[in-house]
C-alpha atoms as one frame of an Amber mdcrd trajectory, in Angstrom:
protein
  85.486  22.360 -34.391  84.621  20.322 -31.312  83.351  16.824 -31.944  80.866
  15.170 -29.574  80.525  11.440 -29.377  78.275   9.305 -27.232  79.396   6.210
 -25.428  77.924   4.280 -22.510  78.525   4.944 -18.835  80.816   3.138 -16.435
  79.135   1.562 -13.426  81.053  -0.043 -10.578  79.706  -3.535 -10.046  81.091
  -3.671  -6.517  79.720  -0.331  -5.399  76.456   1.569  -5.643  78.325   4.641
  -6.892  78.509   4.863 -10.664  79.166   7.314 -13.444  75.956   8.737 -14.830
  75.269  10.776 -17.927  77.985  13.368 -18.360  80.184  15.130 -20.847  83.941
  14.826 -20.460  86.797  16.386 -22.361  90.110  14.669 -22.768  93.310  16.468
 -21.711  94.331  18.912 -24.391  96.983  21.491 -24.967  94.490  24.033 -26.310
  91.071  25.357 -25.379  89.255  23.505 -28.150  89.457  20.101 -26.534  87.601
  17.174 -27.995  84.484  16.243 -26.068  82.912  12.865 -25.505  79.669  11.941
 -23.831  79.371   9.124 -21.344  75.668   8.368 -21.394  73.532   6.064 -19.330
  73.336   2.454 -20.482  70.448   1.422 -22.710  67.481  -0.185 -20.979  67.519
  -3.928 -20.556  64.351  -4.226 -22.675  66.179  -3.104 -25.817  69.045  -5.544
 -25.301  66.600  -8.394 -24.781  65.498  -8.090 -28.398  68.969  -8.874 -29.718
  69.508 -12.421 -30.993  72.504 -13.044 -28.726  71.980 -11.746 -25.208  75.166
 -11.084 -23.257  75.349 -11.106 -19.497  75.225  -7.857 -17.557  78.929  -8.191
 -16.809  79.850  -8.745 -20.467  77.757  -5.792 -21.604  79.341  -3.542 -18.997
  82.823  -4.746 -19.887  82.224  -3.943 -23.535  80.938  -0.459 -22.687  83.953
   0.183 -20.436  86.339  -0.961 -23.154  84.707   1.282 -25.762  84.799   4.204
 -23.347  88.502   3.779 -22.641  89.221   3.427 -26.356  87.361   6.670 -27.006
  89.360   8.350 -24.242  92.613   7.315 -25.915  91.414   8.704 -29.255  90.423
  12.017 -27.690  93.671  12.268 -25.750  96.063  15.039 -26.745  98.228  13.813
 -28.284  96.188  10.729 -29.305  97.360   7.470 -27.783  97.370   4.017 -29.328
  96.542   1.058 -27.130  99.977  -0.445 -27.732 101.603   2.649 -26.204  99.237
   2.842 -23.251 100.956   2.355 -19.894  99.957   2.181 -16.268 100.576   5.928
 -16.031  97.901   6.551 -18.669  95.485   4.323 -16.770  96.085   6.391 -13.619
  95.500   9.558 -15.621  92.185   8.092 -16.800  91.111   7.171 -13.262  92.000
  10.591 -11.861  90.138  12.218 -14.717  86.996  10.217 -13.914  87.210  11.387
 -10.305  85.590  14.695 -11.201  82.372  12.838 -12.031  82.257  10.897  -8.760
  79.307  10.896  -6.377  80.997   9.686  -3.205  81.743  12.290  -0.541  85.313
  11.958   0.697  85.979  14.118   3.759  89.260  15.946   4.167  91.197  15.792
   7.430  90.158  19.359   8.241  86.475  18.495   7.922  84.661  17.966  11.265
  82.978  14.917   9.706  86.252  13.189   8.854  85.843   9.523   9.769  82.060
   9.753  10.199  80.108   7.324   7.992  76.848   9.294   8.355  77.537  13.034
   8.733  74.555  14.963  10.159  74.823  17.883   7.738  76.343  18.783   4.348
  79.965  19.837   3.971  82.069  21.278   1.123  84.314  18.207   0.805  84.883
  16.948  -2.744  83.025  14.140  -4.476  85.119  11.265  -5.795  84.721   7.933
  -7.499  84.228   5.271  -4.844  87.004   2.730  -4.465  84.617  -0.129  -5.229
  83.650   1.438  -8.552  87.265   1.968  -9.615  88.316  -1.493  -8.504  85.506
  -3.144 -10.480  86.230  -0.952 -13.510  89.906  -1.920 -13.575  88.971  -5.577
 -13.268  86.725  -5.386 -16.320  89.218  -3.390 -18.375  92.017  -5.759 -17.451
  89.984  -8.711 -18.738  88.876  -6.834 -21.865  92.473  -5.935 -22.721  93.512
  -9.570 -22.917  90.314 -10.592 -24.688  91.137  -8.062 -27.407  94.572  -9.504
 -28.110  96.679  -7.889 -25.400  99.356  -9.894 -23.626  99.055 -10.374 -19.848
 102.652  -9.247 -19.283 101.995  -5.918 -21.032  98.528  -5.309 -19.561  98.557
  -1.680 -18.325  95.525  -2.310 -16.100  97.501  -4.864 -14.136 100.490  -2.585
 -13.619 101.911  -2.313 -10.123 101.294   1.440 -10.087  97.583   0.849 -10.704
  97.354  -1.704  -7.880  99.113   0.663  -5.493  96.827   3.520  -6.513  93.705
   1.454  -5.865  95.062   0.398  -2.478  95.787   4.009  -1.589  92.276   5.070
  -2.618  90.756   2.246  -0.576  92.695   3.101   2.575  92.193   6.866   2.308
  88.463   6.571   1.652  88.035   4.083   4.480  89.565   6.598   6.918  87.777
   9.622   5.493  84.355   7.977   5.355  84.694   5.971   8.556  83.944   2.662
   6.877  85.801  -0.606   6.483  86.625  -2.340   3.227  87.837  -5.498   4.940
  86.662  -8.627   3.182  84.250 -10.687   5.214  85.399 -14.171   6.071  83.401
 -16.881   4.400  81.310 -18.903   6.768  81.861 -22.617   6.657  78.923 -24.589
   5.255  76.645 -26.002   7.932  77.341 -29.515   6.739  81.075 -29.109   7.250
  80.476 -27.641  10.682  78.382 -30.625  11.641  81.071 -32.980  10.431  83.637
 -31.135  12.502  81.636 -31.615  15.683  82.757 -34.581  17.870  80.353 -37.527
  18.003  78.064 -37.629  21.040  79.434 -39.715  23.906  77.531 -42.857  24.751
  76.545 -43.136  28.418
């Protein structure tokens, strides 16, 4: 019998693209795969009534951690957190891709490299790099907060970092946008101090 469980959605803090209400099934060797529901987060009004109010980041991190834990339980075969590796994290990220809302053009698409295509195209929808990057950051912190050691943190594995970099570069080319970090502007006070004193004449 299939079992359905509800957990909260994953939203990328660094990107407007997020995972909305959806039903996902973990990889399974048979057709009767276990299902789990990733639902939208509860309204802020309900959380305000709780005696201890957590920040938006902390609430999201907790939801992400519970979602990943549920994914491990529904995995076939089931995985324990202690046996989770960077490869399993990549499997999780690729699995979430099917619920993405960001259009990523293929090289054969006439809109490849265009940030604002004039008409629809059949290119696939993916999770935006910003959403995945923010998700991994929260899960990496949650892993260590729940007793995991930094040196064994699967979310900080080199393979995960390389994957995120590859997604960033490929989406930047396909969507015609830049993910370069903006340089911080120097405070006006520091700029004024850097200016030479006026010459006396």
